[in-house]
Coordinates of C-alpha atoms in Angstrom, one line a residue:
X1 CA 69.5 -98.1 24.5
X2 CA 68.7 -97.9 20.4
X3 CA 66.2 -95.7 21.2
X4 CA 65.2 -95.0 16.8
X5 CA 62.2 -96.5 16.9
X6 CA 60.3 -95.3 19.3
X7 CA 62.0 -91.8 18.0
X8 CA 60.9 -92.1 14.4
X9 CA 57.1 -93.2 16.0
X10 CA 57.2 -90.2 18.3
X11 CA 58.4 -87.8 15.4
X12 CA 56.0 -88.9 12.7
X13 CA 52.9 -88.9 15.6
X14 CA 54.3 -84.8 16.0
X15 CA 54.7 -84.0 12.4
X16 CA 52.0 -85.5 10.1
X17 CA 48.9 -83.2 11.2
X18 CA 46.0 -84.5 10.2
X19 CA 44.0 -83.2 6.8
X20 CA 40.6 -83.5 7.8
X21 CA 38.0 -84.7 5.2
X22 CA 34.2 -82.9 6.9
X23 CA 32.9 -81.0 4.5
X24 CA 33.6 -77.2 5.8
X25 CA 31.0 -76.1 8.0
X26 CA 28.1 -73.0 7.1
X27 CA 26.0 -72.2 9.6
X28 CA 22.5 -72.2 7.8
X29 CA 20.9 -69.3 6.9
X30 CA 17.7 -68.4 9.3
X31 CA 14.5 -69.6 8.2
X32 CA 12.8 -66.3 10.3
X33 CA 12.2 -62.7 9.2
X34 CA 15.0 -60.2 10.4
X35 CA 13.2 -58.4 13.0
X36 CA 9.9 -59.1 14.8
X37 CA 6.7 -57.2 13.6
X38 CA 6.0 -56.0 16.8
X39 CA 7.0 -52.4 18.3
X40 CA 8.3 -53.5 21.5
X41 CA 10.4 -55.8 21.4
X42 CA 13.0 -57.4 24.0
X43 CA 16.9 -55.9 23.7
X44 CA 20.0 -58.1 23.9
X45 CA 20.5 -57.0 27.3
X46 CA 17.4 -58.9 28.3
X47 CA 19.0 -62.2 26.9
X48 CA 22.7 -61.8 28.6
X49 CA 21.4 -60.5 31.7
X50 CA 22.5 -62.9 34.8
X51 CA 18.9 -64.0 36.8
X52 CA 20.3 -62.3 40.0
X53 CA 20.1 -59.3 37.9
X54 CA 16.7 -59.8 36.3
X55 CA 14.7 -60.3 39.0
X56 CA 14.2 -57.8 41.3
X57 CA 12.6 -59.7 44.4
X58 CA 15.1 -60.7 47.2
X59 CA 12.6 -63.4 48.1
X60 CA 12.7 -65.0 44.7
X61 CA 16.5 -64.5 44.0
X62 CA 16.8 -67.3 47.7
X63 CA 14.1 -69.3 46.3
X64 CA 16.4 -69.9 43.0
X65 CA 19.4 -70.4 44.7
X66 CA 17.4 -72.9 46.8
X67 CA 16.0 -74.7 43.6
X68 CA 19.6 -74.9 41.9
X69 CA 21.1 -76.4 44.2
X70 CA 18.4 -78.9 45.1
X71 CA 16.7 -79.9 42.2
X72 CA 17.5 -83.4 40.4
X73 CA 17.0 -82.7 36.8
X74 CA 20.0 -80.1 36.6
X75 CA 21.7 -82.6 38.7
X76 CA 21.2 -85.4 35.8
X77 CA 22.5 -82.5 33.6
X78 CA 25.5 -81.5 35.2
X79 CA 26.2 -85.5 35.7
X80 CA 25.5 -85.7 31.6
X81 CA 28.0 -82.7 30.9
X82 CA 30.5 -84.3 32.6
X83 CA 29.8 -87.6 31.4
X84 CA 30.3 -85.9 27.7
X85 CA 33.4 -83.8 28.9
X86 CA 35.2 -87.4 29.3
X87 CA 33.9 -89.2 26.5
X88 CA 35.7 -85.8 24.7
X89 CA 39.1 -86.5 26.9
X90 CA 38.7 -90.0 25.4
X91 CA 38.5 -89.6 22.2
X92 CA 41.1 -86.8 22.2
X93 CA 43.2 -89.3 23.6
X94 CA 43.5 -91.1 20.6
X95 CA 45.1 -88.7 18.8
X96 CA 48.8 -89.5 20.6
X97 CA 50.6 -92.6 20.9
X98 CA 50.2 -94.3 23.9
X99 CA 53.9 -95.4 25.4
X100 CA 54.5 -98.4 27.8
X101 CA 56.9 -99.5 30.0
X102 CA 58.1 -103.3 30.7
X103 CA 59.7 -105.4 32.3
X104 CA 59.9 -109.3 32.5
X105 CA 61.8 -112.1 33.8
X106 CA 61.7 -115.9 32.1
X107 CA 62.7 -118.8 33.8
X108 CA 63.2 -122.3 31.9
X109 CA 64.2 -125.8 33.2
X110 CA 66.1 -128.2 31.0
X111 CA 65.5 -131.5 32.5
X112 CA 69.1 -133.6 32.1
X113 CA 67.6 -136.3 29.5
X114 CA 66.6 -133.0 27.0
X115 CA 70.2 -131.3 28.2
X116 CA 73.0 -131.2 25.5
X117 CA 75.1 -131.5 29.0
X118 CA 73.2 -134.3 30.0
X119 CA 72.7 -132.6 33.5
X120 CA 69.5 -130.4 34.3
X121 CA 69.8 -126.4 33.3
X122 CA 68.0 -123.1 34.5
X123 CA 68.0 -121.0 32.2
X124 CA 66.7 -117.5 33.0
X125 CA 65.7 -114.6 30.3
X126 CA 65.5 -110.5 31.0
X127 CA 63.9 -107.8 29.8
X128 CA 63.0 -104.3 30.0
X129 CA 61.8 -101.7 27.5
X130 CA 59.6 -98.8 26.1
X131 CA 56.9 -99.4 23.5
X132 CA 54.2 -97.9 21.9
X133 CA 51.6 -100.3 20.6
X134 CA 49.4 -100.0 17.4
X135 CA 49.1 -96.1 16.9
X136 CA 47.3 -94.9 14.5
X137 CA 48.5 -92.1 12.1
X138 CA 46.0 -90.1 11.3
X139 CA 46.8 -89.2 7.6
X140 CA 43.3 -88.6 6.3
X141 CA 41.7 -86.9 9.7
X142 CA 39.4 -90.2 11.1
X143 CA 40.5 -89.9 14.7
X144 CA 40.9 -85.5 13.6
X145 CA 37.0 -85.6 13.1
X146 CA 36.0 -88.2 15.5
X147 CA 37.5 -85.7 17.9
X148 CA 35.7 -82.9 16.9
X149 CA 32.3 -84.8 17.0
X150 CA 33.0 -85.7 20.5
X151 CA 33.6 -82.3 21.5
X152 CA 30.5 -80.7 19.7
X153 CA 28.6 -83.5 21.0
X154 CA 30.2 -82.4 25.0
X155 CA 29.5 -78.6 24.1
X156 CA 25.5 -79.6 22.8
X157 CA 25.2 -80.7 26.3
X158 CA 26.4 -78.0 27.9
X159 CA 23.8 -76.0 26.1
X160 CA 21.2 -78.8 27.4
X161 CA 22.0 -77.7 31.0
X162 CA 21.5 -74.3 30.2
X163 CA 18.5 -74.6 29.1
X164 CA 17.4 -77.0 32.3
X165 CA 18.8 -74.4 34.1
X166 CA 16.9 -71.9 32.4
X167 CA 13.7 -73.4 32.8
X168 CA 13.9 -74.1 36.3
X169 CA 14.8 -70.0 37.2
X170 CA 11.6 -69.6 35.4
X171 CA 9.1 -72.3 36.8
X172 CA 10.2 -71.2 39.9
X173 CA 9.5 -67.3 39.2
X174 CA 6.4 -68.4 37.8
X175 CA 5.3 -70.9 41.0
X176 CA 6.0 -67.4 42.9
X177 CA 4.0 -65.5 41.2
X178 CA 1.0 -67.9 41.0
X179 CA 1.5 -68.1 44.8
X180 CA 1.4 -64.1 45.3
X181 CA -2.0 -64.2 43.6
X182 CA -3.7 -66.4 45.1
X183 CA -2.8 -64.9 48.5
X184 CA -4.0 -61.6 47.4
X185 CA -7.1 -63.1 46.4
X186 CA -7.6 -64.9 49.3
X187 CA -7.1 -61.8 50.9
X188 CA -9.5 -60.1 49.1
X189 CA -11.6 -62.8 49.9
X190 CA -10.9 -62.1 53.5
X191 CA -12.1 -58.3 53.3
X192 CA -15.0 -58.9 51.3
X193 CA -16.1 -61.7 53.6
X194 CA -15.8 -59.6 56.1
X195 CA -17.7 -55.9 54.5
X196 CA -20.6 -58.9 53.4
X197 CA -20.8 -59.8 57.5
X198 CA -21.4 -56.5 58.2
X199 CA -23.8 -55.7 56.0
X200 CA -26.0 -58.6 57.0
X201 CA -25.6 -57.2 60.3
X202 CA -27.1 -54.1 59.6
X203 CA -29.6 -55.3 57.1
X204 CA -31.0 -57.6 60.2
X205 CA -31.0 -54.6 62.1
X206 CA -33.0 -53.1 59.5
X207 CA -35.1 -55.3 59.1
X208 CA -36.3 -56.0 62.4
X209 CA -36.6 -52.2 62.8
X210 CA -38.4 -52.0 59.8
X211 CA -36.6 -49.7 57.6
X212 CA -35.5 -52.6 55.5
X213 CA -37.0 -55.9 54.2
X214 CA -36.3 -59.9 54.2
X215 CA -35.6 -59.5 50.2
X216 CA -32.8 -57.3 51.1
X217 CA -31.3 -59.5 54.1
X218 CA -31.5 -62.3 51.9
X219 CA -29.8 -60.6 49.0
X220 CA -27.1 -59.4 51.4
X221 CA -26.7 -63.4 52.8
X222 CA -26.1 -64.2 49.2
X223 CA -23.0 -61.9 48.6
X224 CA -22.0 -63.5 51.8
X225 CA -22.1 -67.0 50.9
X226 CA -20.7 -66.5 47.4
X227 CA -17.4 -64.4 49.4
X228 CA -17.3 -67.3 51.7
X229 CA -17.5 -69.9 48.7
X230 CA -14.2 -67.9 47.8
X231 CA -12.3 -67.6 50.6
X232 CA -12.4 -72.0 51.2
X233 CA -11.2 -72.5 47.5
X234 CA -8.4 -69.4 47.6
X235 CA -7.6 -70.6 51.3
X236 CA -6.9 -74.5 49.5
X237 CA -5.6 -72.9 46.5
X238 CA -2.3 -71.3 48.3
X239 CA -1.9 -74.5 50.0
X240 CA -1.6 -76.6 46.6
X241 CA 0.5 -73.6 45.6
X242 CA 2.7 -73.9 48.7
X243 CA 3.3 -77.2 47.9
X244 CA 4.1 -76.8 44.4
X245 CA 6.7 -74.4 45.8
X246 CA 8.2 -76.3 47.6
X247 CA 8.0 -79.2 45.2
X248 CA 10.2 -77.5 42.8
X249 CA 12.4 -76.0 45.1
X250 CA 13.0 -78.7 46.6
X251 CA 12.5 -78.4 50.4
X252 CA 10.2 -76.6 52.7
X253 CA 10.2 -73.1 52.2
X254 CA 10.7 -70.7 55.3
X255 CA 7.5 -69.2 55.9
X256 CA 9.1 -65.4 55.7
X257 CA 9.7 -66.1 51.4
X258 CA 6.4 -66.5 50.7
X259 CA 4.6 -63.6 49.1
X260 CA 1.8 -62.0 50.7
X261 CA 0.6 -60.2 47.6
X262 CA 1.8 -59.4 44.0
X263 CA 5.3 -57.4 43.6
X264 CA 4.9 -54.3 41.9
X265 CA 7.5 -55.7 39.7
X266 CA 9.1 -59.0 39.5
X267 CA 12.1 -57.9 37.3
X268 CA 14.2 -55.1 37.1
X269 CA 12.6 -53.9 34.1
X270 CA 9.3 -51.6 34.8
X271 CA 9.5 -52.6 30.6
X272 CA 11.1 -53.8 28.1
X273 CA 13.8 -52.2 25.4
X274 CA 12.6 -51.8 22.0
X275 CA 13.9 -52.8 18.7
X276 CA 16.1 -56.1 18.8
X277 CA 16.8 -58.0 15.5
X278 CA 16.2 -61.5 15.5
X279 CA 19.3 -62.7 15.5
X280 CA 19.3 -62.5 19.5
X281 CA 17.4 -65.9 19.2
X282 CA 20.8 -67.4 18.7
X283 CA 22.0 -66.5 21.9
X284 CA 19.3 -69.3 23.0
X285 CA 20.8 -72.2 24.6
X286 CA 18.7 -74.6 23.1
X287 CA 19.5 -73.0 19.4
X288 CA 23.0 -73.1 20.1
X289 CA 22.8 -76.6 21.2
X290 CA 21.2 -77.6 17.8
X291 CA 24.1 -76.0 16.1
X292 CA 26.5 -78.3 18.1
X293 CA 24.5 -81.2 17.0
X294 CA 25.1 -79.9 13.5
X295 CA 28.3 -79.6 13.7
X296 CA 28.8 -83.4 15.2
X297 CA 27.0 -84.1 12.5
X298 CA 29.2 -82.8 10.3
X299 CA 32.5 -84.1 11.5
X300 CA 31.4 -87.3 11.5
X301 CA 31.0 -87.0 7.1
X302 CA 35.1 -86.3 7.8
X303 CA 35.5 -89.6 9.2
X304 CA 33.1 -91.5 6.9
X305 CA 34.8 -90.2 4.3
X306 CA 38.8 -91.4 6.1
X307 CA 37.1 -94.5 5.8
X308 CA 37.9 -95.0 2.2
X309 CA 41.6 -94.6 2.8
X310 CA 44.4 -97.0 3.7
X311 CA 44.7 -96.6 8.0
X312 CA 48.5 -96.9 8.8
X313 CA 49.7 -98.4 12.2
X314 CA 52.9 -98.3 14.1
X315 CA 53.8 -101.0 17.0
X316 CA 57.6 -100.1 17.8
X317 CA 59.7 -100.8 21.0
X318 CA 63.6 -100.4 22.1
X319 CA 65.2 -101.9 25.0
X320 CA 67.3 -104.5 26.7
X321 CA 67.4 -108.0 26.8
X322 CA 70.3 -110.6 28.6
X323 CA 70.1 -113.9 30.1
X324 CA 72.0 -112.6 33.2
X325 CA 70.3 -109.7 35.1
X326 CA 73.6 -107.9 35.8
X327 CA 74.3 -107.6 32.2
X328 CA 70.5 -106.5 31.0
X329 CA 71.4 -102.8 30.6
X330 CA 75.1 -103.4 28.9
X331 CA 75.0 -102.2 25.4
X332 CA 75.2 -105.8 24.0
X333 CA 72.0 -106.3 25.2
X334 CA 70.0 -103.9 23.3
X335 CA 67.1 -104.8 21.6
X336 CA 64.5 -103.2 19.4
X337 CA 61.2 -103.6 16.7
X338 CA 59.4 -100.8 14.6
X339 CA 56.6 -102.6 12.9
X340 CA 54.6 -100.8 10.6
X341 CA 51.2 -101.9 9.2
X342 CA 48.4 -101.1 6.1
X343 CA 45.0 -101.6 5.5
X344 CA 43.7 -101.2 2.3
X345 CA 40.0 -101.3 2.2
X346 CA 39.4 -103.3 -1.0
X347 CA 35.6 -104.7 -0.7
X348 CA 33.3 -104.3 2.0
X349 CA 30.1 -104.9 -0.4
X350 CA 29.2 -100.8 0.0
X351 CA 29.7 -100.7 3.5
X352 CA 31.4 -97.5 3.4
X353 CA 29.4 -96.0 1.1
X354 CA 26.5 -96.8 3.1
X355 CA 28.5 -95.0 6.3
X356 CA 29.5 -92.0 4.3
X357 CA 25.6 -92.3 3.2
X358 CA 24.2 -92.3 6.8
X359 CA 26.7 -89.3 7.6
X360 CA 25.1 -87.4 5.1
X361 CA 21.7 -87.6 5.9
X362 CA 22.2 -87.3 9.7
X363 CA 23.8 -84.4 9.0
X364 CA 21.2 -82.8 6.6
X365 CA 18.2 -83.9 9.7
X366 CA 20.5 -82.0 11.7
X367 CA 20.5 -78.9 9.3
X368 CA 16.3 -79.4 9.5
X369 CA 16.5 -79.3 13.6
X370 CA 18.5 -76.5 13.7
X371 CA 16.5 -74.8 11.2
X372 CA 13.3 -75.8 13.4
X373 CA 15.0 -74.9 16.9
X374 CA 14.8 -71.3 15.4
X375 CA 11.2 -71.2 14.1
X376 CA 10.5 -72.3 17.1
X377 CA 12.2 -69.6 19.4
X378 CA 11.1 -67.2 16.9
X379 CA 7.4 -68.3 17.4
X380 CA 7.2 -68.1 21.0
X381 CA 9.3 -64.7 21.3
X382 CA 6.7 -63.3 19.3
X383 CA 3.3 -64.8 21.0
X384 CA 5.2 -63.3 24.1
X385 CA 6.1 -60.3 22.5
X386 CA 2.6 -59.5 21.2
X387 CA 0.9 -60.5 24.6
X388 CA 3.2 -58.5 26.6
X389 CA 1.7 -55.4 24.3
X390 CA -1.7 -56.9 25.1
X391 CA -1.8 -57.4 28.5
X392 CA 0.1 -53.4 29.2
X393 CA -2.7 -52.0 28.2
X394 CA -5.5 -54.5 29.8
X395 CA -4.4 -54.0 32.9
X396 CA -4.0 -50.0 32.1
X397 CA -7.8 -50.6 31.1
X398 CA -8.8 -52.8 34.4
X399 CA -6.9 -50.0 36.3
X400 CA -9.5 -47.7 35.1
X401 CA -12.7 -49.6 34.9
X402 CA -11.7 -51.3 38.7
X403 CA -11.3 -47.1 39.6
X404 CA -15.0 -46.6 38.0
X405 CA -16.0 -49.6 39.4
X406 CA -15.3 -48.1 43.3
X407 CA -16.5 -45.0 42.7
X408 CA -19.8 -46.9 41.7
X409 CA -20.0 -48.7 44.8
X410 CA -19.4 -45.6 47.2
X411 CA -22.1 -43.6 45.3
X412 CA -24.7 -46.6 45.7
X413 CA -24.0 -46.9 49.3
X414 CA -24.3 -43.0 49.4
X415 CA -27.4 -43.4 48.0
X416 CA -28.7 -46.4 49.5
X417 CA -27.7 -45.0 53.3
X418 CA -30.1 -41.7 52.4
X419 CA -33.0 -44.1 50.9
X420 CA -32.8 -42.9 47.5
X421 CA -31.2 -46.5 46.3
X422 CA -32.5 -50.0 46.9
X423 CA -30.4 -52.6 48.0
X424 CA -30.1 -54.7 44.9
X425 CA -28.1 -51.9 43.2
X426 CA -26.0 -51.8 46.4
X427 CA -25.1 -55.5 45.9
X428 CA -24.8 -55.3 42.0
X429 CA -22.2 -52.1 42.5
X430 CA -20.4 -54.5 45.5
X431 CA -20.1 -57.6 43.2
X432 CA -19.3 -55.6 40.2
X433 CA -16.6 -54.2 42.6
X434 CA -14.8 -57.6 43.8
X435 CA -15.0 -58.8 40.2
X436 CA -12.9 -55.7 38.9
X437 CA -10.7 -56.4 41.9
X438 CA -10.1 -59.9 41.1
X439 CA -9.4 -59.1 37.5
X440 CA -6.7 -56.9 38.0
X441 CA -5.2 -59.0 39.8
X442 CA -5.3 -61.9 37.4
X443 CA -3.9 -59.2 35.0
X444 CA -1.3 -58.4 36.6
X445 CA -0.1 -61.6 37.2
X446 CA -0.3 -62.2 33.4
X447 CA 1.2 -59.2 32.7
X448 CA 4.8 -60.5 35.3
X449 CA 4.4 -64.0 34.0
X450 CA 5.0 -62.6 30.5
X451 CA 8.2 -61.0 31.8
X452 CA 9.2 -64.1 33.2
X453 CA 8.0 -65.8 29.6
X454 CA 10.3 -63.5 27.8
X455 CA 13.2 -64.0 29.9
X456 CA 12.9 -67.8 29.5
X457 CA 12.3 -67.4 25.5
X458 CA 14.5 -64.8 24.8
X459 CA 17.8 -67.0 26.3
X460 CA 18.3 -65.4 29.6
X461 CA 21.4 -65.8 30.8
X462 CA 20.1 -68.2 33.9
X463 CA 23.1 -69.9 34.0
X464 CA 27.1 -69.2 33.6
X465 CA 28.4 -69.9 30.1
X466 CA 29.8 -73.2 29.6
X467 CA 33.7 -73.4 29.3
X468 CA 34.5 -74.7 26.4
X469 CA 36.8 -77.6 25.6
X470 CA 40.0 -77.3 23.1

């Protein structure tokens, strides 16, 4: 077999590398001040720290692996990575030939009138070879940074997943904690509900002995009322919250996961490091997904611009050909092409241009989103960042006054039970009491949703790094 043709197509795909024409890439410069204003600030560790590692509850840590594995929208996501990953394969594809094998047989009858033996003739035709059909040589980098677009494009979407990922660790962290408070409120509820009961008890007893009067028994029915008002709305509360639970993780959850009360701590972190430049925020997955996006956006000016230039095709084949099968692979019967072809773009009434213009621009909106992807993470580390400082020292302060708060109420009842204290100042000390209680408890659950906020803002590492493509 004259096998030159497709040699020279296979040698000239191997040796002309493509020179590609995108501009070279710069990562922008970021549009945020170095370091954040405030003194504590969130360390790198925070950002790279697996979620299994983060959060410190056993309860939560089945609850996310429950969600992950259930939950639809990082289906979609995993389904769109992979979607991406072979559009990628595609369009890598086209940067080597693409080499076919055939065979045929062709079988003609003469009838006898249209014979030159004036007698009917079969003829038969064979042939076999190996061809590669219109490749493109890539001398000015088209297919080069088509390829590179597709696989910035396949990366961005990696990053996408992340951050689905990311926010779905966190919403479920956050349904948790919602869920503990509520429970400790309703059981708070519970035990007031239950100290009111028993006051009324004794205030009747009071009362019909005579040490006590119908203002007090009435202002004693009141707290009671207002603590049952509670419990019903806490008591249909963690039943929404149940459900919401469930909801986003998916399926029921087993009865011994849910939280009876806050956790001390959520994460691992009793608080957070200190002093982290703000270059962290490019760790985000949504930020680094923007920065694929720029980078498509980029390539694709290289193959605007490989527009302008002449695209070269080869079509070549080598192989046999013979009118009897037994002689088809004699040397005789070889058989070959090698058919180069030009195009010259010569007028196309500023089509190109307009391309190479639309490149250009995408790419600068691209530089814009980027830009904004970072303003944005910057923005929310810092509202997280300065109410994590707030909300350290409210619930240091509620600690306090909730402390002050029940030593009030056991002095009035002191006072009350050796008749130096009416009964209003009893119930005034008792409400003031339950309303410190409930307070701290709607600051600490503040205070752990921040932590959960910061993970989420800061990048955590929620989900394992996406491979990347060469």
């Amino acid at each position: 077999m004259n096998k030159h043709p497709i040699k020279l197509a296979l040698i000239l795909a191997a040796s002309l590398s493509a020179c590609s024409m995108a501009p070279t890439y710069q990562r922008p410069a970021m549009p945020v001040p170095a370091q954040w204003s405030q003194q504590t600030a969130a360390g790198q560790a925070v950002s790279q720290l697996p979620w299994r590692d983060y959060f410190a509850d056993p309860a939560l840590r089945k609850l996310i692996d429950t969600a992950l594995e259930n939950n639809r929208d990082l289906r979609v996501a995993a389904l769109t990575v992979k979607k991406y990953e072979a559009q990628y394969r595609i369009q890598r594809a086209a940067q080597f030939p693409t080499v076919n094998a055939t065979g045929s047989e062709t079988a003609t009858r003469t009838p006898a009138a249209l014979s030159s033996t004036g007698k009917e003739r079969v003829s038969h035709q064979y042939a076999a070879g190996v061809g590669i059909s219109s490749y493109e040589l890539d001398f000015f980098g088209r297919i080069q940074s088509l390829k590179d677009q597709a696989l910035e494009q396949y990366l961005s979407m990696e990053e996408s997943q992340r951050t689905t990922q990311i926010s779905l660790v966190a919403q479920i962290a956050s349904d948790y904690l919602t869920l503990a408070a509520d429970r400790e409120r309703l059981l708070l509820a519970q035990s007031t509900l239950q100290s009111y009961q028993e006051t009324v008890s004794l205030m009747t007893r009071k009362a019909q002995a005579g040490s006590s009067s119908a203002l007090d028994v009435a202002q004693a029915q009141s707290g009671l009322e207002s603590a049952r008002a509670d419990l019903a709305r806490y008591t249909s509360l963690v039943e929404q919250d149940i459900d919401t639970l469930s909801m986003d993780v998916g399926s029921d959850v087993s009865k011994d996961l849910l939280p009876e009360k806050l956790p001390e701590q959520i994460t691992s972190f009793a608080d957070l490091p200190a002093g982290t430049p703000s270059d962290v925020l490019l760790t985000r997955p949504d930020v680094i997904q923007a920065e694929h996006q720029l980078k498509a956006a980029n390539a694709n000016i290289g193959a605007a611009r490989a527009a302008f230039f002449p695209k070269i095709a080869l079509t070549a084949s080598g192989g046999f050909g013979s009118v009897m099968l037994d002689d088809l692979f004699k040397g005789a019967s070889r058989t070959w092409t090698f058919m180069p072809q030009i195009s010259i773009p010569i007028f196309d009434a500023g089509l190109n241009s307009a391309n190479l213009d639309v490149a250009k621009i995408n790419r600068d909106i691209y530089v814009a989103q980027y830009e904004k992807a970072i303003q944005t993470a910057f923005r929310e580390v810092s509202t997280a960042l300065t109410q994590h400082g707030s909300l350290v020292e409210q619930e240091s302060a509620q600690v306090s006054l909730t402390t002050a708060y029940a030593d009030v109420d056991r002095l009035t009842r002191l006072r009350f039970d050796k008749g130096v204290e009416n009964y209003l100042n009893v119930l005034t000390a008792q409400r003031n009491l339950y309303g410190a209680q409930q307070n701290l408890i709607t600051i600490r659950q503040s205070r752990q949703a921040n932590m959960v906020t910061l993970y989420k803002v800061l990048g955590g590492g929620g989900v394992q790094e996406g491979k990347s493509a060469s």
